[in-house]
Short mmCIF file of C-alpha atoms in Angstrom, two decimals:
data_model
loop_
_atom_site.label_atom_id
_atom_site.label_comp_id
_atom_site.label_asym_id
_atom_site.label_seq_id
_atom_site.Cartn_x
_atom_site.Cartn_y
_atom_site.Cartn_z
CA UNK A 1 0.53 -2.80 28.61
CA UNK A 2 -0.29 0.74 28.24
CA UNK A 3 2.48 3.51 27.63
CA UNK A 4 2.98 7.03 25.47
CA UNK A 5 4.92 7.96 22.73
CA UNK A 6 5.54 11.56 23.78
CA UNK A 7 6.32 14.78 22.17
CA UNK A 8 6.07 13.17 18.28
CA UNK A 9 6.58 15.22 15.48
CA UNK A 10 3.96 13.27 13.30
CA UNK A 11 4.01 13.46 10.07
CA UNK A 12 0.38 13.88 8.75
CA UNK A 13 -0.99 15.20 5.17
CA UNK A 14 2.97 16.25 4.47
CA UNK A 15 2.46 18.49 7.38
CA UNK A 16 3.97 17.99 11.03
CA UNK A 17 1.75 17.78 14.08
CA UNK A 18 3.16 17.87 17.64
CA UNK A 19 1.26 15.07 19.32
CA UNK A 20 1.54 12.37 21.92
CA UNK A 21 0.10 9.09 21.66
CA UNK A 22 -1.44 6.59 24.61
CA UNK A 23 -0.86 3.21 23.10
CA UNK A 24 -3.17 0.59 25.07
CA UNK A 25 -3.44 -3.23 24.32
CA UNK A 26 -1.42 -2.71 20.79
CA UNK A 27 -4.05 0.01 19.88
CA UNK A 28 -4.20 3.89 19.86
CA UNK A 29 -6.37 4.41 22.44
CA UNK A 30 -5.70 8.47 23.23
CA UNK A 31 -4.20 11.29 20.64
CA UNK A 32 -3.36 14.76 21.68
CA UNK A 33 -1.07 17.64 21.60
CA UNK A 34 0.19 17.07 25.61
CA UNK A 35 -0.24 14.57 28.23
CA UNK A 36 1.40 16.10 31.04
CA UNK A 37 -1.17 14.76 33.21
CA UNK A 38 -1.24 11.22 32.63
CA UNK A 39 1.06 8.56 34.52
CA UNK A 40 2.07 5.94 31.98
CA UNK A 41 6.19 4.78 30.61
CA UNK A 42 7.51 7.37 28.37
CA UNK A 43 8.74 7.54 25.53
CA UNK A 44 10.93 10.79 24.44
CA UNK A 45 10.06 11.30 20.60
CA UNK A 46 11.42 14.48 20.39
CA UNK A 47 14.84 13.59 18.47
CA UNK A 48 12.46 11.47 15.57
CA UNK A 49 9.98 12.24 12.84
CA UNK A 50 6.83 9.74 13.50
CA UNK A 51 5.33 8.38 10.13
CA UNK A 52 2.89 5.57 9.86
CA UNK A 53 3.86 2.18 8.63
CA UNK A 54 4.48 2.57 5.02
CA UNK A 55 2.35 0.60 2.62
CA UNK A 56 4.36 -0.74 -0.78
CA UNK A 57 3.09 -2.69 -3.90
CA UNK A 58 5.92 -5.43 -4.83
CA UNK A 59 5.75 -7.52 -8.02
CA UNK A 60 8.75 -9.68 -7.17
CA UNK A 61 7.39 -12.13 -4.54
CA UNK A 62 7.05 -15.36 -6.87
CA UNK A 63 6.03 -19.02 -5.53
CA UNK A 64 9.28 -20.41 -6.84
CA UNK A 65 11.20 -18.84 -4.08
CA UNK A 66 12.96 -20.66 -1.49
CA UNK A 67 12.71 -18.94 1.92
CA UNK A 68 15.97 -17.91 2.36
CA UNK A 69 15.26 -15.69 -1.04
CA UNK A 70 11.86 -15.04 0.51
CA UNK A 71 13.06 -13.52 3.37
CA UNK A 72 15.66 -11.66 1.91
CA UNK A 73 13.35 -9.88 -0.50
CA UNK A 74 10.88 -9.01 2.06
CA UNK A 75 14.17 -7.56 4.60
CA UNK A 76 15.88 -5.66 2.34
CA UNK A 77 13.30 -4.43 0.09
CA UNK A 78 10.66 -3.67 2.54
CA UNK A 79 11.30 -4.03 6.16
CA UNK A 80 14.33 -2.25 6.54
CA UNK A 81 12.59 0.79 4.48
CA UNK A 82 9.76 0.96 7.00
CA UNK A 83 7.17 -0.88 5.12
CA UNK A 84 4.73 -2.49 7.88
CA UNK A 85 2.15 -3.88 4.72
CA UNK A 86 2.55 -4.95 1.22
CA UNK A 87 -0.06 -4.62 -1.84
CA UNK A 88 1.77 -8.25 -3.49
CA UNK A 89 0.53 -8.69 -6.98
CA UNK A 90 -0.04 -12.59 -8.42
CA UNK A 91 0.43 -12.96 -12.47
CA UNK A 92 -2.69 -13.79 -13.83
CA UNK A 93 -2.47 -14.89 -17.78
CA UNK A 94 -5.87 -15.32 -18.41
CA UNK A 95 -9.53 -16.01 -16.55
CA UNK A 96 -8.38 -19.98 -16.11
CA UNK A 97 -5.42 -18.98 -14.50
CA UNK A 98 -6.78 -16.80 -11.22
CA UNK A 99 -7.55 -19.18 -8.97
CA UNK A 100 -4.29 -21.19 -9.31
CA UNK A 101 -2.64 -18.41 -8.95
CA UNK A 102 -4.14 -16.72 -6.05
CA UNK A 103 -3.79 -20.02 -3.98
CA UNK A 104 0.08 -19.71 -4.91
CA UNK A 105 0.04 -16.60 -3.74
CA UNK A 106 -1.96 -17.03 -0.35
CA UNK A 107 0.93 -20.38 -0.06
CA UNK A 108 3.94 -18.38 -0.44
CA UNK A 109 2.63 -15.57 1.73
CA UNK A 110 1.86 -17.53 4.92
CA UNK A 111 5.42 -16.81 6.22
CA UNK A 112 4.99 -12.90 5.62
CA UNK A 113 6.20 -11.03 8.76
CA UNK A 114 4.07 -8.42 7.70
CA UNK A 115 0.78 -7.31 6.44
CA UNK A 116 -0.27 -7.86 3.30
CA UNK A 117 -3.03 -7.26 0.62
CA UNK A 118 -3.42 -9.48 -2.66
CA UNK A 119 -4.06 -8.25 -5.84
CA UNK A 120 -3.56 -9.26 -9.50
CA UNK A 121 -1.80 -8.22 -12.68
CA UNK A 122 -2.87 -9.39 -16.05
CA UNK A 123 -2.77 -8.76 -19.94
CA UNK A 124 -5.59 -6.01 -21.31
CA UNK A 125 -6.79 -8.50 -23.29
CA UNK A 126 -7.14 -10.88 -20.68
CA UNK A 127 -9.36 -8.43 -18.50
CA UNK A 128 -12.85 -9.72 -19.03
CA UNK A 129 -16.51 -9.32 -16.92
CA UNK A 130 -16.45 -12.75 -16.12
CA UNK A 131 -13.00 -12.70 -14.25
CA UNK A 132 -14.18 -9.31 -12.76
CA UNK A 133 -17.13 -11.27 -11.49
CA UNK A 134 -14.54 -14.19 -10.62
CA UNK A 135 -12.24 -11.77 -8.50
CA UNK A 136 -14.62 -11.22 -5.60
CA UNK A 137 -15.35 -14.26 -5.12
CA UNK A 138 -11.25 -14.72 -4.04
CA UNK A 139 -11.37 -11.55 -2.13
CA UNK A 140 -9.30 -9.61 -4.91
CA UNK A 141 -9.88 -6.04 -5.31
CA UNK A 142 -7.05 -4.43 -6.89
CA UNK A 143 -6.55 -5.26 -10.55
CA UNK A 144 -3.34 -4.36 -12.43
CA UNK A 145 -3.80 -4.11 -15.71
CA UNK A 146 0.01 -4.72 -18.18
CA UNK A 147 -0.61 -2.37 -21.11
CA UNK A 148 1.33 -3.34 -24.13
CA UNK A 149 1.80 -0.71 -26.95
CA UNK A 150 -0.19 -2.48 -29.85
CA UNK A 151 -2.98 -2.19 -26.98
CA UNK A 152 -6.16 -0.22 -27.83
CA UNK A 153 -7.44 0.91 -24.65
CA UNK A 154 -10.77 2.23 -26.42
CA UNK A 155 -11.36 -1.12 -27.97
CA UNK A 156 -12.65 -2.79 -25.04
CA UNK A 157 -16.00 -2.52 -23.78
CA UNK A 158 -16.30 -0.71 -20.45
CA UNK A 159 -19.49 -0.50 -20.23
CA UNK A 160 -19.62 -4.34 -19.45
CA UNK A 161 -16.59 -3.89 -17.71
CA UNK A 162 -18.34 -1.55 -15.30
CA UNK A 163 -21.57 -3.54 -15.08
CA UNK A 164 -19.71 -6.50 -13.89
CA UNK A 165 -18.46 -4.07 -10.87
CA UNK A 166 -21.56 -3.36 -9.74
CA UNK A 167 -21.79 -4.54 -5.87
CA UNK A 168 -17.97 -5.78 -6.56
CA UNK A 169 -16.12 -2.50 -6.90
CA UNK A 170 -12.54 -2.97 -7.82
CA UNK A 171 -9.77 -0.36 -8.49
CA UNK A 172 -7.71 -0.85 -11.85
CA UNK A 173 -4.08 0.57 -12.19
CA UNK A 174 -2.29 0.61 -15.26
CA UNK A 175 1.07 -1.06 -15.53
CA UNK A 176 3.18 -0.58 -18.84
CA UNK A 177 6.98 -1.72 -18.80
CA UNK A 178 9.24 1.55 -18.67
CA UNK A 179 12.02 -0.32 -20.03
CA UNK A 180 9.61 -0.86 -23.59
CA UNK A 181 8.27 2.29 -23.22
CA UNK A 182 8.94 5.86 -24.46
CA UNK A 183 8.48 8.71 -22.11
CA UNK A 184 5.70 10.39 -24.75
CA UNK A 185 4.16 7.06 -25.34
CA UNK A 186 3.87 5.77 -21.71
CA UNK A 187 2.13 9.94 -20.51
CA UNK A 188 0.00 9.49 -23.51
CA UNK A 189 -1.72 5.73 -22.43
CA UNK A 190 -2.18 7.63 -19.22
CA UNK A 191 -3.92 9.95 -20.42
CA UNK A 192 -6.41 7.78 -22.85
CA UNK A 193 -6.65 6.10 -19.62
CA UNK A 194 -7.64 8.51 -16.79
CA UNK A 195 -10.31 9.48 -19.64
CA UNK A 196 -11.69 6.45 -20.08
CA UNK A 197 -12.00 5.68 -16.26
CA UNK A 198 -13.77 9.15 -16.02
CA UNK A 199 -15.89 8.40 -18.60
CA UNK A 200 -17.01 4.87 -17.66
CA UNK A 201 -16.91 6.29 -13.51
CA UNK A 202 -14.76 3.36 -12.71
CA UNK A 203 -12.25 2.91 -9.78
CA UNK A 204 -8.75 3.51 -10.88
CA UNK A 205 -4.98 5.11 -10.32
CA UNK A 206 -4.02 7.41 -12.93
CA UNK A 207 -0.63 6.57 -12.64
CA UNK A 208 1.93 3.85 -12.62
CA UNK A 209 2.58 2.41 -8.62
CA UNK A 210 6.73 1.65 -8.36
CA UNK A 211 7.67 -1.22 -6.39
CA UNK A 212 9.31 -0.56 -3.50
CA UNK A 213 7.96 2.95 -3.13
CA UNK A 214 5.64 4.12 0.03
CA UNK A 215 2.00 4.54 -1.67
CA UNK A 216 1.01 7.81 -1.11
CA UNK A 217 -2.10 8.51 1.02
CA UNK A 218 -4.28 9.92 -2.16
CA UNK A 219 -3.66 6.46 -3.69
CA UNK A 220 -4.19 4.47 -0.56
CA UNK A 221 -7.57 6.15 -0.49
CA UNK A 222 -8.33 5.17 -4.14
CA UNK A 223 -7.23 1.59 -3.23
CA UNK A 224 -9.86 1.25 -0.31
CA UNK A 225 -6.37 0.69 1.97
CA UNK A 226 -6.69 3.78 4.31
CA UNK A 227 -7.36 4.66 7.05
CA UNK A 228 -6.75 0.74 8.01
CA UNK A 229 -3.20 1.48 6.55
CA UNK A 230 -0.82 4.21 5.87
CA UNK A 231 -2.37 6.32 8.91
CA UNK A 232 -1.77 6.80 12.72
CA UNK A 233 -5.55 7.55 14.46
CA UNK A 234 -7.46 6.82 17.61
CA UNK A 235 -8.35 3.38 17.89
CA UNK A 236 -5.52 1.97 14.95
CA UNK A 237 -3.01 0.13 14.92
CA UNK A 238 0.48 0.79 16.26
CA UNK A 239 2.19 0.34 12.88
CA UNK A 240 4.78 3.38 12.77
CA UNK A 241 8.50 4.18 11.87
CA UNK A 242 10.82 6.62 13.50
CA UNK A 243 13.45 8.54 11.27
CA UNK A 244 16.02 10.86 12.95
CA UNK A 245 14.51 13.96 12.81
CA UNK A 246 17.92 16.02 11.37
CA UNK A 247 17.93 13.66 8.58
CA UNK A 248 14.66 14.67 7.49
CA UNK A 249 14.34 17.52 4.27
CA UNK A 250 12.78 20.50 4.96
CA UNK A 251 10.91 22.48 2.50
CA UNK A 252 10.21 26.45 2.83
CA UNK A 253 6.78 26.04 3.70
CA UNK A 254 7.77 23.96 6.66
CA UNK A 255 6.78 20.07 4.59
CA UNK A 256 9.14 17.71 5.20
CA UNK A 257 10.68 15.62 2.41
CA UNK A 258 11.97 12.21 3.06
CA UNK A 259 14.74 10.22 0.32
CA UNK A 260 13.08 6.55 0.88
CA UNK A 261 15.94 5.38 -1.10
CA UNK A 262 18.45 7.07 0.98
CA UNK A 263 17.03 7.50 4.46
CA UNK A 264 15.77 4.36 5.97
CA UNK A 265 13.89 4.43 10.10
CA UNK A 266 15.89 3.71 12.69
CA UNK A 267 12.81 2.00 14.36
CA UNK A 268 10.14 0.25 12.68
CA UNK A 269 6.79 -1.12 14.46
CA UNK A 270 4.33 -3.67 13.10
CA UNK A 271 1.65 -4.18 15.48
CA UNK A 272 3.30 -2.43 18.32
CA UNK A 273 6.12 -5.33 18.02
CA UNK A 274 9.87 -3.62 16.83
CA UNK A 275 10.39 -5.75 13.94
CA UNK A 276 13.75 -3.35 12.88
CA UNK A 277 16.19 -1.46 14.66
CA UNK A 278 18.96 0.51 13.26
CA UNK A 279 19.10 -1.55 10.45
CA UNK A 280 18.64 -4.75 12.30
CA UNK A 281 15.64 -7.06 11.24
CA UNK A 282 13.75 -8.85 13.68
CA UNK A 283 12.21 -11.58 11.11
CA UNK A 284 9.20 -13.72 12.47
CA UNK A 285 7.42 -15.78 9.79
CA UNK A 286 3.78 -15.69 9.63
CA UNK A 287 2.74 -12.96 12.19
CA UNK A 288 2.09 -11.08 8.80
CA UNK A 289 -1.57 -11.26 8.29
CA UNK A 290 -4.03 -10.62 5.49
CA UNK A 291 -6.22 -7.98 4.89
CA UNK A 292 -8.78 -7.53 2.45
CA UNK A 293 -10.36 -3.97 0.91
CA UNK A 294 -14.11 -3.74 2.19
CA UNK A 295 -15.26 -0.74 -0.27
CA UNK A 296 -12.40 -0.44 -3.39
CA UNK A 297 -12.05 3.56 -4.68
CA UNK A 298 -14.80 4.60 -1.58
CA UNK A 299 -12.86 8.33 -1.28
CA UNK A 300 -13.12 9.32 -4.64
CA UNK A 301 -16.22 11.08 -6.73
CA UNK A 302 -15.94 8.79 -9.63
CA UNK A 303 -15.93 5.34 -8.04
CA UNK A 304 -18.79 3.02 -8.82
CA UNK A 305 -21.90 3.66 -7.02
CA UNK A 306 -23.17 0.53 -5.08
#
């Protein structure tokens, strides 16, 4: 079925483009400013902002959950906020742990009714070359690494970490618990890391990813995630939201500013299906697929060279 989304107000690098969209076979087929011309269903977008699906990390979908808490997680923490694909993050304890829990993970994720990447968080002591070496071979390519405050980040040896990432690039991000942490402490390990990641020309995030938050589309480059995700381009896929325009923020130089804890879509697409409308979740376990990261930290200068 072909059809256009007409007269959007697309939200695009924090600036809004007037574009309409010819949506053909669940794909993006045609973008431009007017199609006057061409005979397809309408659909007005005047009244709406247009933003692409958002993309989320979460750290709270464990195996032991029952379904019912499943689904209730993934509804009210990430549907009904627009996400349309979800960076979930397995605890790793140590090198003899991964594969146990990555299979957990894959388990508990086979009734997703969305997208999603896997990735891993473990202790900085417990991030090795070997389990580097380990994580490709379960398609894991994002690596969060729980930073402790007795934790010396310039004690471990980054050279070998970046050897073992040759061929296998994978994108670290620092995680530290804010509740443990001081303000001054937690900018200061952020800084000794960013440095270190420079130094050693390794794939990383400078900065702490919240759960529940849209990942902005500087980070989503880092990760290797866009332009799959988090973007709205000829030949994608029709993962989008739709916010009432007038309850959108408006900043002097014409950016818009949207409260994601506040202002939720109306509509929300996953592969050109409406899985939420006005608040209303349309929940369908297991059309969620997964996706893996081809090239980890390909957009920026310091990523590992393969």
């Amino acid at each position: 079925m072909s059809y256009i989304l007409d007269s959007a107000r697309l939200l695009k690098s924090d600036r809004i483009q007037k574009t309409s969209l010819l949506i053909n076979q669940n794909r993006i087929e045609f973008m431009r400013q007017t199609m006057e011309n061409i005979r397809y269903m309408r659909m007005d977008l005047s009244p709406y902002l247009l933003t692409p699906g958002h993309v989320m990390v979460d750290f709270s979908l464990h195996s032991s959950l029952q379904f019912h808490g499943f689904k209730h997680l993934i509804t009210h923490r990430y549907i009904k906020k627009g996400c349309t694909t979800v960076v979930t993050v397995a605890n790793v304890n140590n090198e003899n742990d991964l594969l146990s829990s990555v299979k957990e993970k894959r388990q508990l994720m086979i009734n997703s009714p969305i997208d999603y990447y896997i990735g891993i968080k473990l202790p900085f002591k417990s991030l090795t070359p070997s389990l580097i070496r380990k994580c490709k071979r379960y398609n894991i390519s994002v690596i969060f690494v729980d930073i402790e405050e007795h934790d010396n980040l310039l004690s471990k040896s980054w050279g070998w970490i970046r050897d073992a990432m040759f061929s296998n690039p994978i994108t670290l991000v620092p995680y530290v618990n804010e509740e443990t942490y001081s303000l001054i402490k937690k900018q200061k390990t952020l800084q000794i890391w960013d440095k270190i990641m420079n130094e050693h020309r390794l794939s990383s995030i400078p900065m702490i990813l919240k759960e529940g938050e849209p990942i902005s589309r500087d980070v989503l480059m880092r990760l290797g995630i866009y332009p799959i995700k988090g973007d709205l381009h000829v030949g994608g896929q029709v993962n989008y939201n739709l916010y009432q325009y007038d309850e959108v923020h408006n900043l002097s130089d014409g950016r818009p500013i949207i409260d994601f804890d506040k202002t939720y879509p109306v509509i929300t697409t996953h592969q050109g299906k409406l899985i939420q409308v006005n608040g209303m979740v349309s929940f369908i376990p297991g059309i969620g697929e997964e996706c893996f990261i081809s090239i980890s930290g390909r957009f920026i200068p310091h990523s590992v060279t393969i």
